[in-house]
Amino acid sequence: MKICVVGTGYVGLSLSALLSQKYHVIALDISKEKVDLINQGISPINDDELISYLNDKSLDLKATINNKEAYENADYIIVATPTNYDTEIGSFDTSNVEIVISDCIKLNPNSTIIIKSTVPLGFTDKMRRKYRKREIIFSPEFLRESKALYDNLYPSRIVVGDTTTKAIKFGEMLLACSKKSKSEKLLFNMSSKEAEAVKLFSNTFLAMRVAFFNELDSFSEINNISTEKIIDGVSSDPRIGNYYNNPSFGYGGYCLPKDTKQLLANFGEIPNNIIKAVVESNDTRKDFIVESIIKKKPKTVGVYRLIMKKGSDNYRESAVLDIVEKLLREKIEIIIYEPFIDEIKFKQIDIVSNLSDFISRSDLIVANRISSELKLVSNKVYSRDLFREN
Ligand SMILES: NC(=O)c1ccc[n+]([C@@H]2O[C@H](COP(=O)([O-])OP(=O)(O)OC[C@H]3O[C@@H](n4cnc5c(N)ncnc54)[C@H](O)[C@@H]3O)[C@@H](O)[C@H]2O)c1
């Protein structure tokens, strides 16, 4: 069994590590830098399990930038390339996935293509019709960044968008490489269109939950009542649950903002209120946060970290970025503390690499997530991280 995984980001690399415990895996990427690191057993991603699996485990994994070497004779080709939301076309830009599918068909027409990238509803059927090939299957990925391999070792569920022998086998392979009990009912087979909907509705539900607790927090702040006490009281109902309820500046990260917009785009003329509101609520929340900051009349706002949450190794689509944009529009002076940025400027804003300098130059420190580093200056900090959780 040879498996080719295209894209060695959070999704592709974690699947490569997972599957190469039992199968021969070739991981293909356009980045030679990433490929070289992986072949040296170094994870390009800051993820505890990935770091340890690539370094210590005996995995049957090789990375390459050579399409032919990767695709030839592969039984399964897993596509895990980016699908960013394109505001001009009002949909995901699926060109990266389409290029890969077209190459697969040319170089290895008999392979089974598994799309792990998140795609618009109906995309897989469109590809099947275009290439007259049934073995193009969507299988959603549910991992969290910074826990990418962990979430594949302990999956909440494995969804595969077909009921053919090859589709069922693929789900069983993922399960066999996981650490979950094989008796748990984790495998769900359905059509690819249904699997695409599972992915978009799951992420939109998560975004809705974040947006709900953020609106509860805005309400409490204006009414001068305790958000903590209200959330504790609300969340102790087991139907609601005391988790994933810590207020923030907005939902962010690579997936929730774009997946909610894609689902809304797929709704089109279908009557809806909630889906639209989930998308709009995030912007309303950020406006509210900016107004709260302005009310404090700071001369210099210090933005503490651009990352979306603790443990993140990137700041893709982080809610803080929009806060920075909005503050800039209000002509507020800003400085940023973000150790991930080596440059001296970010969008013409000073990056202050020394934390003490950053603290002394800031009148108000704005932090989406608080860290112990700020403990001694808590009187200067504005945050909605009330439960110190992600
Ligand atoms: N990051 C997540 O938490 C997450 C979770 C579930 C689903 N997804 C979805 O999975 C997809 C990938 O996300 P990601 O976070 O792993 O992306 P990523 O940006 O971390 O990685 C993508 C990789 O693909 C490579 N690449 C781009 N074009 C390529 C091509 N033509 N051939 C070979 N390699 C190519 C890039 O160099 C990069 O290494 C997206 O559709 C995303 O929505 C992501």
Tab-separated table of N, CA, C and O and ligand atoms in Angstrom, residues 6-12 28-31 34 45 71 80-83 92 96 99-100 116-119 141-145 199 203 254-255 258-259 316, ligand 1:
chain	number	residue	atom	x	y	z
A	6	VAL	N	-0.561	15.151	-0.371
A	6	VAL	CA	-0.128	16.393	-1.038
A	6	VAL	C	-0.381	17.580	-0.113
A	6	VAL	O	-1.519	17.838	0.280
A	7	GLY	N	0.700	18.297	0.228
A	7	GLY	CA	0.616	19.406	1.187
A	7	GLY	C	1.093	18.895	2.533
A	7	GLY	O	0.564	17.908	3.053
A	8	THR	N	2.129	19.541	3.079
A	8	THR	CA	2.638	19.089	4.390
A	8	THR	C	2.418	20.174	5.447
A	8	THR	O	3.310	20.504	6.218
A	9	GLY	N	1.216	20.748	5.449
A	9	GLY	CA	0.844	21.702	6.493
A	9	GLY	C	0.272	20.943	7.679
A	9	GLY	O	0.575	19.765	7.893
A	10	TYR	N	-0.582	21.622	8.453
A	10	TYR	CA	-1.158	21.010	9.657
A	10	TYR	C	-1.878	19.710	9.312
A	10	TYR	O	-1.706	18.696	9.970
A	11	VAL	N	-2.700	19.754	8.257
A	11	VAL	CA	-3.498	18.586	7.903
A	11	VAL	C	-2.616	17.508	7.260
A	11	VAL	O	-2.602	16.352	7.695
A	12	GLY	N	-1.875	17.893	6.215
A	12	GLY	CA	-1.104	16.904	5.459
A	12	GLY	C	-0.012	16.242	6.279
A	12	GLY	O	0.164	15.015	6.216
A	28	LEU	N	4.147	15.088	-0.490
A	28	LEU	CA	4.573	16.010	-1.552
A	28	LEU	C	4.273	17.455	-1.148
A	28	LEU	O	3.190	17.754	-0.649
A	29	ASP	N	5.245	18.344	-1.366
A	29	ASP	CA	4.983	19.765	-1.125
A	29	ASP	C	5.756	20.587	-2.153
A	29	ASP	O	6.678	20.079	-2.796
A	30	ILE	N	5.355	21.855	-2.310
A	30	ILE	CA	6.090	22.733	-3.214
A	30	ILE	C	7.221	23.446	-2.461
A	30	ILE	O	8.061	24.099	-3.067
A	31	SER	N	7.217	23.315	-1.141
A	31	SER	CA	8.251	23.989	-0.342
A	31	SER	C	9.412	23.024	-0.066
A	31	SER	O	9.272	22.073	0.710
A	34	LYS	N	10.421	22.836	3.675
A	34	LYS	CA	9.628	21.936	4.524
A	34	LYS	C	10.010	20.481	4.277
A	34	LYS	O	10.162	19.694	5.205
A	45	ILE	N	6.266	22.308	11.965
A	45	ILE	CA	5.128	22.849	12.724
A	45	ILE	C	5.378	22.620	14.208
A	45	ILE	O	5.867	21.559	14.597
A	71	TYR	N	3.209	10.666	-6.977
A	71	TYR	CA	1.919	10.158	-7.469
A	71	TYR	C	1.985	8.735	-8.003
A	71	TYR	O	1.045	7.965	-7.857
A	80	ALA	N	-4.266	17.876	0.676
A	80	ALA	CA	-4.364	18.726	1.883
A	80	ALA	C	-3.714	20.075	1.603
A	80	ALA	O	-2.885	20.555	2.373
A	81	THR	N	-4.087	20.682	0.491
A	81	THR	CA	-3.539	21.994	0.117
A	81	THR	C	-4.538	23.086	0.547
A	81	THR	O	-5.706	22.805	0.806
A	82	PRO	N	-4.101	24.353	0.613
A	82	PRO	CA	-4.974	25.404	1.169
A	82	PRO	C	-6.182	25.728	0.269
A	82	PRO	O	-6.121	25.585	-0.949
A	83	THR	N	-7.248	26.178	0.921
A	83	THR	CA	-8.430	26.707	0.209
A	83	THR	C	-8.832	27.991	0.921
A	83	THR	O	-9.685	27.967	1.808
A	92	PHE	N	-14.532	29.755	-1.655
A	92	PHE	CA	-13.138	29.334	-1.499
A	92	PHE	C	-12.434	29.385	-2.846
A	92	PHE	O	-13.038	29.080	-3.881
A	96	ASN	N	-5.738	25.409	-5.891
A	96	ASN	CA	-4.665	24.502	-5.449
A	96	ASN	C	-5.109	23.044	-5.462
A	96	ASN	O	-4.352	22.152	-5.821
A	99	ILE	N	-5.549	21.852	-9.181
A	99	ILE	CA	-4.275	21.543	-9.856
A	99	ILE	C	-3.809	20.138	-9.451
A	99	ILE	O	-3.392	19.333	-10.285
A	100	VAL	N	-3.918	19.849	-8.164
A	100	VAL	CA	-3.461	18.543	-7.673
A	100	VAL	C	-4.305	17.429	-8.296
A	100	VAL	O	-3.766	16.423	-8.791
A	116	LYS	N	-8.973	16.171	1.553
A	116	LYS	CA	-9.026	16.535	2.982
A	116	LYS	C	-9.133	18.051	3.147
A	116	LYS	O	-9.520	18.535	4.207
A	117	SER	N	-8.734	18.816	2.114
A	117	SER	CA	-8.909	20.275	2.168
A	117	SER	C	-10.400	20.568	2.316
A	117	SER	O	-11.226	19.835	1.760
A	118	THR	N	-10.724	21.640	3.043
A	118	THR	CA	-12.145	21.996	3.167
A	118	THR	C	-12.594	22.648	1.859
A	118	THR	O	-11.923	23.563	1.360
A	119	VAL	N	-13.701	22.160	1.303
A	119	VAL	CA	-14.134	22.633	-0.026
A	119	VAL	C	-15.592	23.106	0.030
A	119	VAL	O	-16.324	22.750	0.949
A	141	GLU	N	-11.591	16.965	7.654
A	141	GLU	CA	-10.543	16.897	8.680
A	141	GLU	C	-10.991	17.762	9.849
A	141	GLU	O	-11.425	18.889	9.645
A	142	PHE	N	-10.868	17.233	11.080
A	142	PHE	CA	-11.393	17.983	12.229
A	142	PHE	C	-10.322	18.431	13.217
A	142	PHE	O	-10.643	18.785	14.340
A	143	LEU	N	-9.060	18.413	12.802
A	143	LEU	CA	-8.011	18.690	13.788
A	143	LEU	C	-7.953	20.161	14.208
A	143	LEU	O	-8.434	21.043	13.511
A	144	ARG	N	-7.340	20.362	15.391
A	144	ARG	CA	-7.046	21.716	15.858
A	144	ARG	C	-5.566	21.968	15.637
A	144	ARG	O	-4.753	21.065	15.869
A	145	GLU	N	-5.211	23.200	15.217
A	145	GLU	CA	-3.789	23.526	15.090
A	145	GLU	C	-3.167	23.473	16.481
A	145	GLU	O	-3.823	23.812	17.454
A	199	LYS	N	-18.563	19.141	7.527
A	199	LYS	CA	-17.409	19.992	7.857
A	199	LYS	C	-17.846	21.448	8.069
A	199	LYS	O	-17.519	22.084	9.062
A	203	ASN	N	-17.935	23.540	11.814
A	203	ASN	CA	-17.161	24.749	12.132
A	203	ASN	C	-18.060	25.956	12.371
A	203	ASN	O	-17.744	26.821	13.191
A	254	TYR	N	-7.311	29.943	11.010
A	254	TYR	CA	-7.425	29.710	9.574
A	254	TYR	C	-8.828	29.280	9.157
A	254	TYR	O	-9.330	29.716	8.126
A	255	CYS	N	-9.486	28.453	9.986
A	255	CYS	CA	-10.693	27.791	9.465
A	255	CYS	C	-12.035	28.468	9.787
A	255	CYS	O	-12.861	28.619	8.886
A	258	LYS	N	-13.237	31.510	7.552
A	258	LYS	CA	-13.491	31.228	6.127
A	258	LYS	C	-14.600	30.187	5.944
A	258	LYS	O	-15.408	30.283	5.019
A	259	ASP	N	-14.678	29.214	6.853
A	259	ASP	CA	-15.681	28.159	6.671
A	259	ASP	C	-17.103	28.688	6.911
A	259	ASP	O	-18.056	28.265	6.253
A	316	ARG	N	-2.440	33.310	11.479
A	316	ARG	CA	-3.336	33.370	10.321
A	316	ARG	C	-4.749	33.738	10.773
A	316	ARG	O	-5.328	33.079	11.626
B	1	LIG	N1	-5.414	24.080	9.832
B	1	LIG	C1	-6.476	23.455	10.322
B	1	LIG	O1	-6.716	23.484	11.542
B	1	LIG	C2	-7.400	22.701	9.404
B	1	LIG	C3	-8.363	21.835	9.977
B	1	LIG	C4	-9.238	21.172	9.133
B	1	LIG	C5	-9.193	21.385	7.768
B	1	LIG	N2	-8.278	22.249	7.248
B	1	LIG	C6	-8.255	22.445	5.791
B	1	LIG	O2	-7.168	21.704	5.232
B	1	LIG	C7	-6.571	22.440	4.157
B	1	LIG	C8	-5.100	22.643	4.445
B	1	LIG	O3	-4.963	23.386	5.635
B	1	LIG	P1	-3.579	23.478	6.415
B	1	LIG	O4	-3.841	24.266	7.645
B	1	LIG	O5	-2.965	22.140	6.529
B	1	LIG	O6	-2.749	24.373	5.379
B	1	LIG	P2	-1.216	24.801	5.468
B	1	LIG	O7	-1.150	26.148	4.869
B	1	LIG	O8	-0.694	24.575	6.842
B	1	LIG	O9	-0.481	23.755	4.513
B	1	LIG	C9	-0.710	23.646	3.159
B	1	LIG	C10	0.538	23.064	2.493
B	1	LIG	O10	0.233	22.809	1.117
B	1	LIG	C11	1.377	23.160	0.359
B	1	LIG	N3	0.935	23.367	-1.030
B	1	LIG	C12	0.248	24.391	-1.545
B	1	LIG	N4	-0.007	24.168	-2.854
B	1	LIG	C13	0.537	22.967	-3.154
B	1	LIG	C14	0.611	22.188	-4.340
B	1	LIG	N5	0.061	22.595	-5.477
B	1	LIG	N6	1.266	20.998	-4.284
B	1	LIG	C15	1.832	20.577	-3.138
B	1	LIG	N7	1.775	21.249	-1.988
B	1	LIG	C16	1.138	22.445	-1.991
B	1	LIG	C17	1.928	24.393	1.067
B	1	LIG	O11	3.286	24.602	0.737
B	1	LIG	C18	1.729	24.002	2.538
B	1	LIG	O12	2.856	23.303	3.044
B	1	LIG	C19	-7.390	23.725	4.025
B	1	LIG	O13	-8.397	23.524	3.077
B	1	LIG	C20	-8.014	23.895	5.400
B	1	LIG	O14	-9.222	24.606	5.370
B	1	LIG	C21	-7.361	22.892	8.039
